Tab-separated table of C-alpha atoms in Angstrom:
chain	number	residue	atom	x	y	z
A	1	ASP	CA	71.025	113.222	50.581
A	2	ALA	CA	73.838	111.538	52.431
A	3	ILE	CA	77.315	111.673	50.956
A	4	LEU	CA	79.768	109.302	52.545
A	5	PRO	CA	83.377	110.421	52.228
A	6	ASN	CA	85.969	107.689	52.602
A	7	SER	CA	89.203	108.297	54.430
A	8	VAL	CA	91.533	105.785	52.877
A	9	PHE	CA	89.920	102.790	51.234
A	10	VAL	CA	86.527	101.189	51.396
A	11	TRP	CA	84.966	99.195	54.167
A	12	ILE	CA	83.415	95.796	54.615
A	13	LEU	CA	80.806	96.078	57.330
A	14	GLY	CA	77.582	94.485	58.431
A	15	LEU	CA	78.153	90.947	57.160
A	16	ARG	CA	78.879	87.715	58.934
A	17	SER	CA	81.058	85.932	56.439
A	18	PRO	CA	81.125	82.127	56.275
A	19	LEU	CA	83.703	80.538	58.553
A	20	PRO	CA	86.061	77.707	57.646
A	21	PRO	CA	84.506	74.203	57.837
A	22	ASN	CA	86.225	73.477	61.144
A	23	ALA	CA	84.682	76.485	62.912
A	24	GLY	CA	82.230	74.236	64.727
A	25	PHE	CA	78.949	76.054	64.037
A	26	VAL	CA	76.874	77.429	61.186
A	27	PRO	CA	77.193	81.240	60.972
A	28	SER	CA	74.175	83.445	60.420
A	29	GLN	CA	74.140	85.496	57.258
A	30	GLY	CA	73.366	89.192	57.182
A	31	LYS	CA	73.587	92.150	54.813
A	32	GLY	CA	76.856	93.657	53.713
A	33	LEU	CA	78.246	96.593	51.738
A	34	PHE	CA	81.244	95.881	49.534
A	35	ALA	CA	83.482	97.800	47.166
A	36	THR	CA	83.483	96.699	43.531
A	37	ARG	CA	86.455	98.926	42.697
A	38	SER	CA	89.311	100.721	44.421
A	39	ILE	CA	88.323	104.069	45.937
A	40	ARG	CA	90.744	106.921	46.394
A	41	LYS	CA	91.139	108.959	49.556
A	42	GLY	CA	88.663	111.851	49.679
A	43	GLU	CA	86.359	110.376	47.045
A	44	ALA	CA	82.611	110.184	47.758
A	45	VAL	CA	81.678	106.510	47.914
A	46	PHE	CA	78.009	106.954	47.045
A	47	VAL	CA	75.063	109.334	47.385
A	48	GLU	CA	71.733	108.065	48.704
A	49	LYS	CA	68.379	109.568	49.625
A	50	PRO	CA	66.737	108.271	52.816
A	51	VAL	CA	63.528	106.265	52.599
A	52	VAL	CA	62.319	108.454	55.461
A	53	SER	CA	64.040	110.925	57.805
A	54	SER	CA	63.258	113.232	60.716
A	55	GLN	CA	65.017	115.937	62.727
A	56	PHE	CA	65.778	115.176	66.370
A	57	LEU	CA	63.160	116.734	68.639
A	58	TRP	CA	65.460	118.559	71.072
A	59	ASN	CA	67.525	119.799	68.136
A	60	ALA	CA	64.419	121.323	66.560
A	61	LEU	CA	63.189	122.702	69.893
A	62	TYR	CA	66.455	124.583	70.377
A	63	ASN	CA	65.979	126.384	67.064
A	64	TYR	CA	68.349	124.447	64.854
A	65	ARG	CA	66.354	125.367	61.768
A	66	ALA	CA	66.280	122.625	59.137
A	67	CYS	CA	64.081	121.665	56.212
A	68	ASP	CA	61.279	119.543	57.633
A	69	HIS	CA	61.775	116.990	54.854
A	70	CYS	CA	65.452	116.707	53.854
A	71	LEU	CA	67.023	118.377	56.950
A	72	ARG	CA	69.097	120.830	54.934
A	73	ALA	CA	69.967	123.878	57.023
A	74	LEU	CA	67.672	126.881	56.614
A	75	GLU	CA	69.809	129.536	58.348
A	76	THR	CA	72.409	131.425	56.376
A	77	ALA	CA	75.986	130.734	57.436
A	78	GLU	CA	76.106	134.121	59.163
A	79	GLU	CA	72.835	133.486	61.047
A	80	ASN	CA	74.114	130.058	62.013
A	81	ALA	CA	77.355	131.460	63.421
A	82	GLN	CA	75.541	134.297	65.213
A	83	ARG	CA	73.190	131.863	66.978
A	84	LEU	CA	75.941	129.428	67.957
A	85	LEU	CA	78.050	132.297	69.283
A	86	GLY	CA	75.194	134.172	70.910
A	87	ARG	CA	76.500	137.260	69.116
A	88	SER	CA	74.121	138.928	66.662
A	89	SER	CA	76.731	141.481	65.593
A	90	LEU	CA	79.019	138.912	63.948
A	91	VAL	CA	79.675	139.518	60.243
A	92	LEU	CA	81.180	136.757	58.104
A	93	PRO	CA	83.541	137.659	55.275
A	94	HIS	CA	82.757	136.383	51.780
A	95	PRO	CA	78.979	136.155	52.288
A	96	GLU	CA	78.653	135.198	48.614
A	97	GLN	CA	80.031	131.762	49.544
A	98	CYS	CA	76.907	130.931	51.557
A	99	SER	CA	74.800	128.386	49.680
A	100	ILE	CA	71.464	129.004	51.455
A	101	ARG	CA	68.705	130.286	49.131
A	102	LYS	CA	66.044	131.805	51.372
A	103	ASP	CA	64.056	132.906	48.355
A	104	LEU	CA	63.328	129.234	47.656
A	105	HIS	CA	62.058	128.406	51.153
A	106	GLN	CA	58.387	127.485	51.499
A	107	GLN	CA	56.020	126.726	54.380
A	108	CYS	CA	53.098	124.379	54.770
A	109	PRO	CA	50.092	126.733	54.554
A	110	ARG	CA	48.294	124.849	57.351
A	111	CYS	CA	50.948	124.192	60.040
A	112	GLN	CA	53.759	126.536	58.895
A	113	VAL	CA	56.602	124.012	59.037
A	114	THR	CA	59.345	125.186	56.682
A	115	TYR	CA	60.971	123.496	53.715
A	116	CYS	CA	64.083	124.404	51.762
A	117	SER	CA	62.235	124.243	48.442
A	118	ALA	CA	58.920	123.653	46.725
A	119	GLU	CA	60.189	120.200	45.777
A	120	CYS	CA	60.686	119.191	49.428
A	121	ARG	CA	57.301	120.592	50.447
A	122	GLN	CA	55.597	118.618	47.701
A	123	ALA	CA	57.572	115.444	48.435
A	124	ALA	CA	56.619	115.595	52.119
A	125	LEU	CA	52.982	116.283	51.280
A	126	GLU	CA	52.804	113.334	48.909
A	127	GLN	CA	54.622	110.890	51.204
A	128	TYR	CA	53.499	111.545	54.827
A	129	HIS	CA	52.631	115.138	55.711
A	130	GLN	CA	48.902	114.895	54.989
A	131	VAL	CA	48.657	112.485	57.925
A	132	LEU	CA	51.058	114.309	60.245
A	133	CYS	CA	50.154	117.961	59.540
A	134	LEU	CA	49.015	119.513	62.817
A	135	GLY	CA	47.345	122.521	61.199
A	136	PRO	CA	46.217	125.046	63.827
A	137	SER	CA	46.999	122.485	66.572
A	138	ARG	CA	50.758	122.786	66.096
A	139	ASP	CA	51.192	124.445	69.519
A	140	ASP	CA	48.371	122.542	71.250
A	141	PRO	CA	49.971	120.405	74.008
A	142	THR	CA	46.887	118.157	74.158
A	143	HIS	CA	47.125	117.036	70.517
A	144	PRO	CA	48.092	113.325	70.408
A	145	LEU	CA	51.171	113.926	68.221
A	146	ASN	CA	52.398	116.710	70.506
A	147	LYS	CA	51.870	114.482	73.547
A	148	LEU	CA	53.922	111.770	71.848
A	149	GLN	CA	56.760	114.172	71.066
A	150	GLU	CA	56.787	115.628	74.571
A	151	ALA	CA	56.932	112.145	76.082
A	152	TRP	CA	59.879	111.281	73.837
A	153	ARG	CA	61.781	114.439	74.799
A	154	ASN	CA	61.292	113.553	78.462
A	155	MET	CA	62.819	110.111	77.871
A	156	HIS	CA	65.578	110.772	75.343
A	157	TYR	CA	67.795	113.751	76.166
A	158	PRO	CA	70.723	115.162	74.160
A	159	PRO	CA	73.006	113.955	72.740
A	160	GLU	CA	70.179	112.456	70.684
A	161	THR	CA	70.487	109.314	68.584
A	162	SER	CA	66.934	108.766	67.314
A	163	SER	CA	63.431	110.225	67.161
A	164	ILE	CA	59.965	108.791	67.692
A	165	MET	CA	58.889	110.894	64.709
A	166	LEU	CA	60.944	108.711	62.381
A	167	MET	CA	58.581	105.893	63.333
A	168	ALA	CA	55.606	108.231	62.964
A	169	ARG	CA	56.676	109.110	59.419
A	170	MET	CA	56.981	105.407	58.603
A	171	VAL	CA	53.370	104.849	59.697
A	172	ALA	CA	52.157	108.000	57.938
A	173	THR	CA	53.942	106.956	54.744
A	174	VAL	CA	52.071	103.645	54.690
A	175	LYS	CA	48.749	105.271	55.618
A	176	GLN	CA	49.036	107.759	52.746
A	177	ALA	CA	50.369	105.348	50.159
A	178	LYS	CA	48.253	104.034	47.320
A	179	ASP	CA	50.402	100.892	47.243
A	180	LYS	CA	50.656	100.199	50.963
A	181	ASP	CA	52.135	96.732	50.465
A	182	TRP	CA	55.083	98.205	48.544
A	183	TRP	CA	56.021	100.443	51.463
A	184	ILE	CA	55.530	97.700	54.037
A	185	LYS	CA	57.859	95.515	51.985
A	186	ALA	CA	60.377	98.364	51.691
A	187	PHE	CA	60.508	98.809	55.462
A	188	SER	CA	60.742	95.043	55.967
A	189	GLN	CA	64.073	95.050	54.089
A	190	PHE	CA	65.778	96.525	57.098
A	191	CYS	CA	67.504	94.263	59.591
A	192	SER	CA	65.280	92.802	62.316
A	193	LYS	CA	66.208	91.427	65.750
A	194	THR	CA	65.347	88.756	68.265
A	195	ALA	CA	63.273	89.701	71.309
A	196	ASN	CA	66.346	89.899	73.570
A	197	GLU	CA	68.233	92.052	71.079
A	198	GLU	CA	65.209	94.337	70.696
A	199	GLU	CA	65.132	94.867	74.452
A	200	GLU	CA	68.835	95.652	74.439
A	201	ILE	CA	68.308	98.367	71.821
A	202	ALA	CA	65.367	99.842	73.758
A	203	HIS	CA	67.504	99.842	76.894
A	204	LYS	CA	70.300	101.619	75.017
A	205	LEU	CA	67.948	104.356	73.762
A	206	LEU	CA	65.728	104.835	76.840
A	207	GLY	CA	67.791	103.737	79.838
A	208	ASP	CA	67.028	101.475	82.812
A	209	LYS	CA	63.280	102.228	82.902
A	210	PHE	CA	62.862	101.338	79.243
A	211	LYS	CA	60.064	98.768	79.664
A	212	GLY	CA	57.613	101.203	81.255
A	213	GLN	CA	58.664	104.006	78.933
A	214	LEU	CA	58.292	101.806	75.872
A	215	GLU	CA	54.730	100.920	76.864
A	216	LEU	CA	53.850	104.593	77.444
A	217	LEU	CA	55.241	105.467	74.021
A	218	ARG	CA	53.249	102.634	72.461
A	219	LEU	CA	49.991	103.878	73.981
A	220	LEU	CA	50.625	107.457	72.836
A	221	PHE	CA	51.781	106.223	69.420
A	222	THR	CA	48.565	104.214	69.073
A	223	GLU	CA	46.405	107.156	70.119
A	224	ALA	CA	48.033	109.383	67.522
A	225	LEU	CA	48.516	107.070	64.557
A	226	TYR	CA	46.668	103.735	64.785
A	227	ASP	CA	45.927	102.087	61.438
A	228	GLU	CA	44.129	98.766	61.019
A	229	GLN	CA	46.365	97.643	58.153
A	230	LEU	CA	49.414	98.158	60.377
A	231	SER	CA	47.811	96.765	63.523
A	232	ARG	CA	50.812	94.550	64.312
A	233	TRP	CA	53.064	97.631	64.648
A	234	PHE	CA	50.844	98.818	67.515
A	235	THR	CA	50.951	95.614	69.597
A	236	PRO	CA	53.575	95.444	72.387
A	237	GLU	CA	55.709	92.988	70.390
A	238	GLY	CA	55.248	94.773	67.065
A	239	PHE	CA	55.993	98.205	68.527
A	240	ARG	CA	59.146	96.877	70.192
A	241	SER	CA	60.237	95.434	66.822
A	242	LEU	CA	59.524	98.740	65.057
A	243	PHE	CA	61.435	100.599	67.758
A	244	ALA	CA	64.379	98.223	67.383
A	245	LEU	CA	64.290	98.542	63.594
A	246	VAL	CA	64.774	102.296	63.881
A	247	GLY	CA	67.432	101.901	66.572
A	248	THR	CA	69.316	99.335	64.508
A	249	ASN	CA	69.080	100.863	61.050
A	250	GLY	CA	68.820	104.606	61.711
A	251	GLN	CA	71.664	106.630	60.193
A	252	GLY	CA	72.590	109.950	61.771
A	253	ILE	CA	72.188	113.055	59.594
A	254	GLY	CA	73.926	116.358	60.222
A	255	THR	CA	73.752	119.573	58.195
A	256	SER	CA	75.423	122.957	58.677
A	257	SER	CA	75.329	126.053	56.523
A	258	LEU	CA	78.408	127.327	58.374
A	259	SER	CA	80.355	124.192	57.477
A	260	GLN	CA	79.321	124.561	53.829
A	261	TRP	CA	80.496	128.173	53.883
A	262	VAL	CA	83.852	127.108	55.346
A	263	HIS	CA	84.348	124.494	52.620
A	264	ALA	CA	83.501	127.065	49.971
A	265	CYS	CA	85.982	129.514	51.491
A	266	ASP	CA	88.655	126.814	51.531
A	267	ALA	CA	88.286	126.531	47.766
A	268	LEU	CA	88.788	130.267	47.143
A	269	ASP	CA	91.923	131.274	45.247
A	270	LEU	CA	93.254	134.045	47.484
A	271	PRO	CA	96.585	135.865	47.878
A	272	MET	CA	98.689	134.324	50.655
A	273	LEU	CA	98.082	137.105	53.189
A	274	GLN	CA	94.295	137.056	52.657
A	275	ARG	CA	94.297	133.248	52.915
A	276	GLU	CA	96.174	133.360	56.212
A	277	GLU	CA	93.799	136.005	57.600
A	278	LEU	CA	90.705	134.043	56.542
A	279	ASP	CA	92.040	130.775	57.978
A	280	ALA	CA	92.874	132.488	61.271
A	281	PHE	CA	89.378	134.013	61.401
A	282	ILE	CA	87.732	130.619	60.827
A	283	ASP	CA	89.936	128.879	63.403
A	284	GLN	CA	89.086	131.474	66.042
A	285	LEU	CA	85.405	131.361	65.097
A	286	TYR	CA	85.210	127.636	65.775
A	287	LYS	CA	87.086	128.006	69.067
A	288	ASP	CA	84.607	130.688	70.191
A	289	ILE	CA	81.627	128.581	69.076
A	290	GLU	CA	82.942	125.577	70.995
A	291	LYS	CA	83.110	127.645	74.169
A	292	GLU	CA	79.538	128.872	73.711
A	293	SER	CA	77.727	125.855	72.225
A	294	GLY	CA	79.995	122.882	72.845
A	295	GLU	CA	79.630	119.966	70.460
A	296	PHE	CA	76.103	120.830	69.282
A	297	LEU	CA	76.908	122.592	66.021
A	298	ASN	CA	74.667	120.959	63.422
A	299	CYS	CA	71.057	120.479	62.515
A	300	GLU	CA	70.746	116.815	63.442
A	301	GLY	CA	68.354	113.971	62.793
A	302	SER	CA	68.274	110.421	61.527
A	303	GLY	CA	66.996	108.523	58.517
A	304	LEU	CA	66.566	105.063	57.083
A	305	TYR	CA	68.827	104.324	54.123
A	306	ILE	CA	68.666	101.093	52.148
A	307	LEU	CA	72.415	100.944	51.424
A	308	GLN	CA	73.780	102.600	54.543
A	309	SER	CA	71.717	100.273	56.704
A	310	CYS	CA	74.124	97.531	55.603
A	311	CYS	CA	76.812	98.979	57.892
A	312	LYS	CA	75.373	100.148	61.201
A	313	GLU	CA	77.021	99.613	64.634
A	314	ASN	CA	73.754	98.759	66.427
A	315	TYR	CA	73.407	95.422	64.645
A	316	LEU	CA	74.536	93.816	67.929
A	317	PHE	CA	76.620	91.035	66.474
A	318	THR	CA	80.295	90.215	66.482
A	319	CYS	CA	81.523	89.695	62.946
A	320	SER	CA	83.133	86.276	62.544
A	321	CYS	CA	84.826	86.652	59.189
A	322	PRO	CA	88.475	85.475	59.097
A	323	LYS	CA	89.851	89.025	58.981
A	324	CYS	CA	87.820	90.246	61.957
A	325	LEU	CA	88.804	87.164	63.950
A	326	ALA	CA	92.471	87.818	63.156
A	327	GLN	CA	92.147	91.495	64.169
A	328	ALA	CA	89.907	90.942	67.205
A	329	ASP	CA	92.579	92.106	69.677
A	330	ASP	CA	93.818	95.045	67.614
A	331	PRO	CA	93.214	98.604	68.925
A	332	ASP	CA	89.841	100.036	67.887
A	333	VAL	CA	90.952	102.836	65.551
A	334	THR	CA	89.659	104.252	62.305
A	335	SER	CA	91.711	104.384	59.135
A	336	ASP	CA	92.237	108.127	59.665
A	337	GLU	CA	93.819	107.496	63.048
A	338	GLU	CA	95.919	104.653	61.687
A	339	GLU	CA	97.148	106.830	58.843
A	340	GLU	CA	98.106	109.610	61.250
A	341	ALA	CA	100.066	107.129	63.333
A	342	GLU	CA	101.939	105.801	60.306
A	343	GLY	CA	102.533	109.230	58.760
A	344	GLU	CA	101.166	110.880	55.652
A	345	THR	CA	100.577	108.655	52.631
A	346	ASP	CA	100.026	109.462	48.976
A	347	ASP	CA	96.385	109.943	47.915
A	348	ALA	CA	96.631	107.016	45.541
A	349	GLU	CA	97.862	104.580	48.186
A	350	LEU	CA	95.237	102.031	49.086
A	351	GLU	CA	94.900	100.209	52.386
A	352	ASP	CA	92.810	97.157	53.104
A	353	GLU	CA	91.338	98.461	56.342
A	354	MET	CA	87.893	98.786	57.878
A	355	THR	CA	86.782	102.399	57.996
A	356	ASP	CA	84.153	104.139	60.116
A	357	VAL	CA	81.467	106.039	58.223
């Protein structure tokens, strides 16, 4: 699930609002996400499950262990910190604050991918995994799905922003579904692009050689997953549109058992000296991890969310609502940064500002 915290107020993103009559042209209308009530600082705005999600391929290859369905971290907080530090002797205090339940983890009996729970294993099996399960071919480099993944890794290096397997799970979901039309309609809700905009997204994800790489991916994608009912998705134009849909609407997902442990420790009621010692330990831990692993701390992937897709930066349009026009030349800062510049404000204070999510 994705929980979106809000820094100060709520945002208005992803919508081209109507312009005044004298604007000189008819604006195009898109999707938007709006607040229906005031939201306090620190409050979760909403919780949403993705329609489909997938871990980034390099992230998985480098042993960032996540549930193959929901992407929840599978390592304990201590294991997570040990790997990121490259120090197996590290011992975390307050191990009882780790939320990982290894006793609940389950594997697919055929391909051995791991899930955080029986519920996730069953959900994956019912939605897409019957089509995508590699069985004994999981480590076979000649299997069509493995060829597709290897080609993607050779085109899209870290820091990753998408995965070809998100598209594969979309196809597999439709192939497995009893009501295929329902799923096709569900995916069609997401924002689509013109041909030029689709090429711009492909260029952003794949680089200067994107046209040749896109065609190679299409051929491998077709070899691995072709379905007659989805034949348009496998044509050059249809595949480019599908690729752009994922690039436009995909929402990044990050999970960390270490971060969850830190938040749990922050909530502990400790004597002042113990609190100071624990805070100093955590601060030093993160400094040491940054030296060893840099910015790559989380299990990472992306997903398609019905609501969150209403505010994504890859929509490739310039909002023309009166407020955005008035603020067009303002510095590009988030509400957090603006608040820091203006000084601390009371939690109840509300600001009418656009906020990054």
